[in-house]
Amino acid sequence: MLASALPTAPSPTFPPVTYVHDGARQYGAGSRGTTLAEAYERVRLDPVVGAAIADAYMAAPLREERAYAAYAAFCRETVRQYHFLVGRAEFGGLGVAVRIVDEDPYADVGSMVDDVRRRRLKVWASAANGNPHPYLGDGENDMFRAVHDVFGHAASGRGFDRHGEEAAWLKHSAMYSSLARRALTTETRGQNCALNFHYRGARFPEQKAALLPRRFSDPSLARIERSAVGRVSPC
């Protein structure tokens, strides 16, 4: 799904899908820190940071050789996550039936989450949207859309507005290695910030295979509104 354009207040949160949230924690066990599920309700995208990420994305080349190692790791790890997502429950998978469709299947995050709760998901085909990726094949891109909708959005309880996309990036980051996370950041944070802060929602940015400045891939720098818990790190 595409993030909504500026201006926007944070959209309502929803209870994370339990089996997905638990599965994501199991998949990333021993990776980094511990985050209470309710912390994702308080994730916000700082507009100054968002504008800086958008500028970096727009200035990046269409593809660059220094990004290839990160994208290779990103592809390998995404494929593993996809097989975990669709694998049969008796063999340790989550048993989600994924179907690739030719039109955007969901009007809002609620309809997508309703499907995920029933262990099914529709994904808008990469081949149908006229915005090819310079590194990922259509099948790889479709796999990523599936795992990000589930392990980013359904697992964090956040939607497709710019703050929800920030929370989904933070949640999903924990399932990737530090190298692959550089590509994940371009694919999520970079594209969504360019959509919201550069194009103001008028169009989705051209997809790229490039690396943003390293600080934009650091989950510990994400903005989480204050609470009694204090700063948290992603799980």
Short mmCIF file of C-alpha atoms in Angstrom, two decimals:
data_model
loop_
_atom_site.label_atom_id
_atom_site.label_comp_id
_atom_site.label_asym_id
_atom_site.label_seq_id
_atom_site.Cartn_x
_atom_site.Cartn_y
_atom_site.Cartn_z
CA MET A 1 0.00 0.00 0.00
CA LEU A 2 1.05 3.62 -0.54
CA ALA A 3 1.46 5.99 2.36
CA SER A 4 -0.95 8.92 2.47
CA ALA A 5 0.17 12.42 1.55
CA LEU A 6 0.85 15.35 3.83
CA PRO A 7 -0.71 16.87 5.85
CA THR A 8 -1.84 14.09 8.15
CA ALA A 9 -2.25 13.30 11.82
CA PRO A 10 -1.40 9.79 12.96
CA SER A 11 -4.11 7.36 11.89
CA PRO A 12 -5.84 5.22 14.52
CA THR A 13 -3.89 2.23 15.70
CA PHE A 14 -5.26 -1.31 15.94
CA PRO A 15 -4.30 -4.38 17.96
CA PRO A 16 -1.39 -6.13 16.24
CA VAL A 17 -2.33 -9.48 14.73
CA THR A 18 -1.28 -11.83 17.52
CA TYR A 19 0.08 -14.75 15.52
CA VAL A 20 2.00 -12.35 13.27
CA HIS A 21 3.46 -10.33 16.14
CA ASP A 22 4.50 -13.53 17.92
CA GLY A 23 5.89 -14.99 14.70
CA ALA A 24 7.96 -11.88 14.00
CA ARG A 25 9.41 -12.03 17.51
CA GLN A 26 10.18 -15.72 17.10
CA TYR A 27 11.82 -15.12 13.71
CA GLY A 28 14.00 -12.32 15.09
CA ALA A 29 14.76 -13.94 18.44
CA GLY A 30 18.15 -12.92 19.77
CA SER A 31 18.55 -10.07 17.29
CA ARG A 32 18.19 -6.71 19.09
CA GLY A 33 16.61 -5.49 22.27
CA THR A 34 13.03 -5.74 23.39
CA THR A 35 10.17 -3.43 22.50
CA LEU A 36 6.76 -3.51 24.11
CA ALA A 37 4.05 -3.80 21.47
CA GLU A 38 2.43 -0.56 22.62
CA ALA A 39 5.61 1.39 21.84
CA TYR A 40 4.76 1.23 18.14
CA GLU A 41 1.62 3.27 18.84
CA ARG A 42 3.92 6.15 19.77
CA VAL A 43 6.20 6.12 16.72
CA ARG A 44 6.17 9.41 14.83
CA LEU A 45 8.07 10.57 11.76
CA ASP A 46 9.78 13.87 12.56
CA PRO A 47 9.04 16.17 9.58
CA VAL A 48 12.60 17.52 9.56
CA VAL A 49 13.97 13.99 9.35
CA GLY A 50 11.34 13.05 6.79
CA ALA A 51 12.27 15.96 4.54
CA ALA A 52 15.98 15.10 4.84
CA ILE A 53 15.30 11.47 3.90
CA ALA A 54 13.19 12.63 0.94
CA ASP A 55 16.01 14.90 -0.27
CA ALA A 56 18.52 12.05 0.04
CA TYR A 57 16.25 9.69 -1.88
CA MET A 58 15.62 12.16 -4.68
CA ALA A 59 19.36 12.92 -4.97
CA ALA A 60 20.32 9.23 -5.12
CA PRO A 61 21.07 7.63 -8.50
CA LEU A 62 18.69 5.11 -10.04
CA ARG A 63 21.17 2.36 -9.18
CA GLU A 64 24.64 2.27 -7.73
CA GLU A 65 27.16 -0.55 -7.47
CA ARG A 66 27.87 0.08 -3.79
CA ALA A 67 24.25 -0.85 -3.00
CA TYR A 68 24.37 -4.28 -4.62
CA ALA A 69 25.69 -6.18 -1.59
CA ALA A 70 22.94 -4.70 0.58
CA TYR A 71 20.29 -5.53 -2.01
CA ALA A 72 21.60 -9.08 -2.42
CA ALA A 73 21.31 -9.59 1.35
CA PHE A 74 17.90 -7.93 1.34
CA CYS A 75 16.66 -10.30 -1.39
CA ARG A 76 17.93 -13.41 0.39
CA GLU A 77 16.41 -12.38 3.70
CA THR A 78 13.11 -11.33 2.13
CA VAL A 79 12.74 -14.69 0.40
CA ARG A 80 13.36 -16.47 3.73
CA GLN A 81 10.74 -14.30 5.42
CA TYR A 82 8.28 -15.02 2.62
CA HIS A 83 8.71 -18.76 3.00
CA PHE A 84 8.19 -18.37 6.74
CA LEU A 85 5.03 -16.36 6.02
CA VAL A 86 3.46 -18.84 3.60
CA GLY A 87 4.91 -22.06 5.02
CA ARG A 88 2.54 -24.60 6.52
CA ALA A 89 2.02 -24.23 10.26
CA GLU A 90 2.88 -27.85 10.96
CA PHE A 91 6.33 -27.17 9.52
CA GLY A 92 6.90 -23.96 11.49
CA GLY A 93 5.44 -21.44 9.04
CA LEU A 94 2.57 -19.00 9.52
CA GLY A 95 0.34 -20.53 6.85
CA VAL A 96 -0.72 -17.27 5.15
CA ALA A 97 -2.15 -17.72 1.65
CA VAL A 98 -0.79 -14.92 -0.57
CA ARG A 99 -2.45 -14.01 -3.86
CA ILE A 100 -0.97 -11.56 -6.40
CA VAL A 101 -3.63 -9.37 -8.02
CA ASP A 102 -3.64 -6.76 -10.80
CA GLU A 103 -5.30 -3.91 -8.86
CA ASP A 104 -4.76 -2.34 -5.44
CA PRO A 105 -6.78 -4.78 -3.31
CA TYR A 106 -7.33 -2.76 -0.15
CA ALA A 107 -8.99 0.60 0.42
CA ASP A 108 -7.49 0.89 3.90
CA VAL A 109 -5.35 -0.94 6.41
CA GLY A 110 -8.40 -2.35 8.20
CA SER A 111 -9.46 -4.46 5.22
CA MET A 112 -5.90 -5.73 4.80
CA VAL A 113 -5.64 -6.65 8.49
CA ASP A 114 -9.01 -8.43 8.37
CA ASP A 115 -7.59 -10.65 5.65
CA VAL A 116 -4.36 -11.27 7.57
CA ARG A 117 -6.33 -12.32 10.65
CA ARG A 118 -7.87 -14.99 8.39
CA ARG A 119 -4.37 -15.99 7.24
CA ARG A 120 -4.70 -14.63 3.75
CA LEU A 121 -3.29 -11.61 1.90
CA LYS A 122 -3.63 -10.00 -1.52
CA VAL A 123 -0.68 -8.14 -3.01
CA TRP A 124 -0.85 -5.63 -5.84
CA ALA A 125 1.37 -7.07 -8.57
CA SER A 126 4.60 -5.15 -9.18
CA ALA A 127 4.24 -5.89 -12.88
CA ALA A 128 0.91 -4.06 -12.99
CA ASN A 129 1.92 -0.68 -11.60
CA GLY A 130 4.32 0.56 -14.30
CA ASN A 131 7.16 1.38 -11.89
CA PRO A 132 9.79 -1.36 -12.36
CA HIS A 133 12.57 -1.84 -9.86
CA PRO A 134 16.16 -1.49 -11.16
CA TYR A 135 17.42 -4.44 -9.03
CA LEU A 136 14.53 -6.54 -7.74
CA GLY A 137 12.58 -8.77 -10.07
CA ASP A 138 8.79 -8.50 -10.00
CA GLY A 139 8.53 -11.72 -8.00
CA GLU A 140 11.05 -10.52 -5.42
CA ASN A 141 9.25 -7.19 -5.17
CA ASP A 142 5.91 -8.96 -4.68
CA MET A 143 7.43 -11.08 -1.90
CA PHE A 144 8.68 -7.95 -0.17
CA ARG A 145 5.30 -6.24 -0.39
CA ALA A 146 3.73 -9.29 1.22
CA VAL A 147 6.18 -9.59 4.11
CA HIS A 148 6.19 -5.83 4.76
CA ASP A 149 2.41 -5.59 4.92
CA VAL A 150 2.36 -8.46 7.40
CA PHE A 151 5.56 -8.10 9.47
CA GLY A 152 5.64 -4.31 9.24
CA HIS A 153 2.01 -3.17 9.45
CA ALA A 154 -0.05 -6.07 10.80
CA ALA A 155 2.62 -6.85 13.41
CA SER A 156 2.99 -3.24 14.60
CA GLY A 157 -0.69 -2.25 14.62
CA ARG A 158 -0.07 0.76 12.38
CA GLY A 159 -1.50 1.85 9.07
CA PHE A 160 -0.35 3.43 5.80
CA ASP A 161 -0.05 7.10 6.79
CA ARG A 162 3.48 8.49 7.07
CA HIS A 163 3.70 7.78 10.82
CA GLY A 164 2.36 4.28 10.32
CA GLU A 165 4.94 3.64 7.60
CA GLU A 166 7.64 4.81 10.01
CA ALA A 167 6.41 2.36 12.64
CA ALA A 168 6.25 -0.43 10.06
CA TRP A 169 9.86 0.29 9.01
CA LEU A 170 10.94 0.22 12.64
CA LYS A 171 9.13 -3.05 13.36
CA HIS A 172 10.27 -4.80 10.19
CA SER A 173 13.88 -3.64 10.66
CA ALA A 174 14.37 -6.17 13.43
CA MET A 175 13.93 -9.05 10.98
CA TYR A 176 16.81 -7.93 8.76
CA SER A 177 20.58 -7.90 9.18
CA SER A 178 22.29 -4.53 9.43
CA LEU A 179 23.48 -4.83 5.80
CA ALA A 180 20.05 -5.75 4.40
CA ARG A 181 18.46 -2.99 6.50
CA ARG A 182 20.25 -0.42 4.35
CA ALA A 183 18.20 -1.62 1.35
CA LEU A 184 15.04 -1.97 3.45
CA THR A 185 15.39 1.69 4.43
CA THR A 186 15.58 2.81 0.81
CA GLU A 187 12.56 0.65 -0.06
CA THR A 188 10.39 1.91 2.81
CA ARG A 189 11.59 5.05 4.55
CA GLY A 190 13.13 6.49 1.40
CA GLN A 191 10.18 5.90 -0.91
CA ASN A 192 7.54 6.97 1.60
CA CYS A 193 9.37 10.16 2.55
CA ALA A 194 9.83 11.05 -1.12
CA LEU A 195 6.10 10.44 -1.68
CA ASN A 196 5.05 12.60 1.26
CA PHE A 197 7.67 15.33 1.53
CA HIS A 198 8.82 15.77 -2.08
CA TYR A 199 5.82 14.87 -4.24
CA ARG A 200 3.22 15.75 -1.57
CA GLY A 201 1.26 12.66 -2.50
CA ALA A 202 0.91 13.58 -6.17
CA ARG A 203 2.82 10.54 -7.41
CA PHE A 204 4.84 7.60 -6.16
CA PRO A 205 8.59 8.06 -6.62
CA GLU A 206 10.69 6.13 -9.10
CA GLN A 207 12.06 2.99 -7.49
CA LYS A 208 15.83 2.92 -6.94
CA ALA A 209 18.60 0.57 -5.89
CA ALA A 210 20.74 2.99 -3.92
CA LEU A 211 21.86 3.57 -0.35
CA LEU A 212 20.77 6.49 1.80
CA PRO A 213 23.10 7.96 4.44
CA ARG A 214 23.75 5.32 7.08
CA ARG A 215 22.11 7.28 9.91
CA PHE A 216 18.71 6.90 8.23
CA SER A 217 18.98 3.12 8.65
CA ASP A 218 19.57 3.30 12.42
CA PRO A 219 16.43 2.17 14.30
CA SER A 220 17.73 3.63 17.57
CA LEU A 221 17.27 7.14 16.10
CA ALA A 222 13.56 6.70 15.39
CA ARG A 223 11.27 9.10 17.23
CA ILE A 224 9.04 7.46 19.84
CA GLU A 225 6.88 9.78 21.92
CA ARG A 226 7.78 9.92 25.58
CA SER A 227 6.23 7.59 28.09
CA ALA A 228 7.16 6.13 31.43
CA VAL A 229 9.11 3.45 29.57
CA GLY A 230 11.53 5.85 27.91
CA ARG A 231 13.56 5.07 24.80
CA VAL A 232 13.15 1.59 23.38
CA SER A 233 14.91 -0.44 20.71
CA PRO A 234 13.05 -2.44 18.04
CA CYS A 235 12.20 -6.10 18.28
#
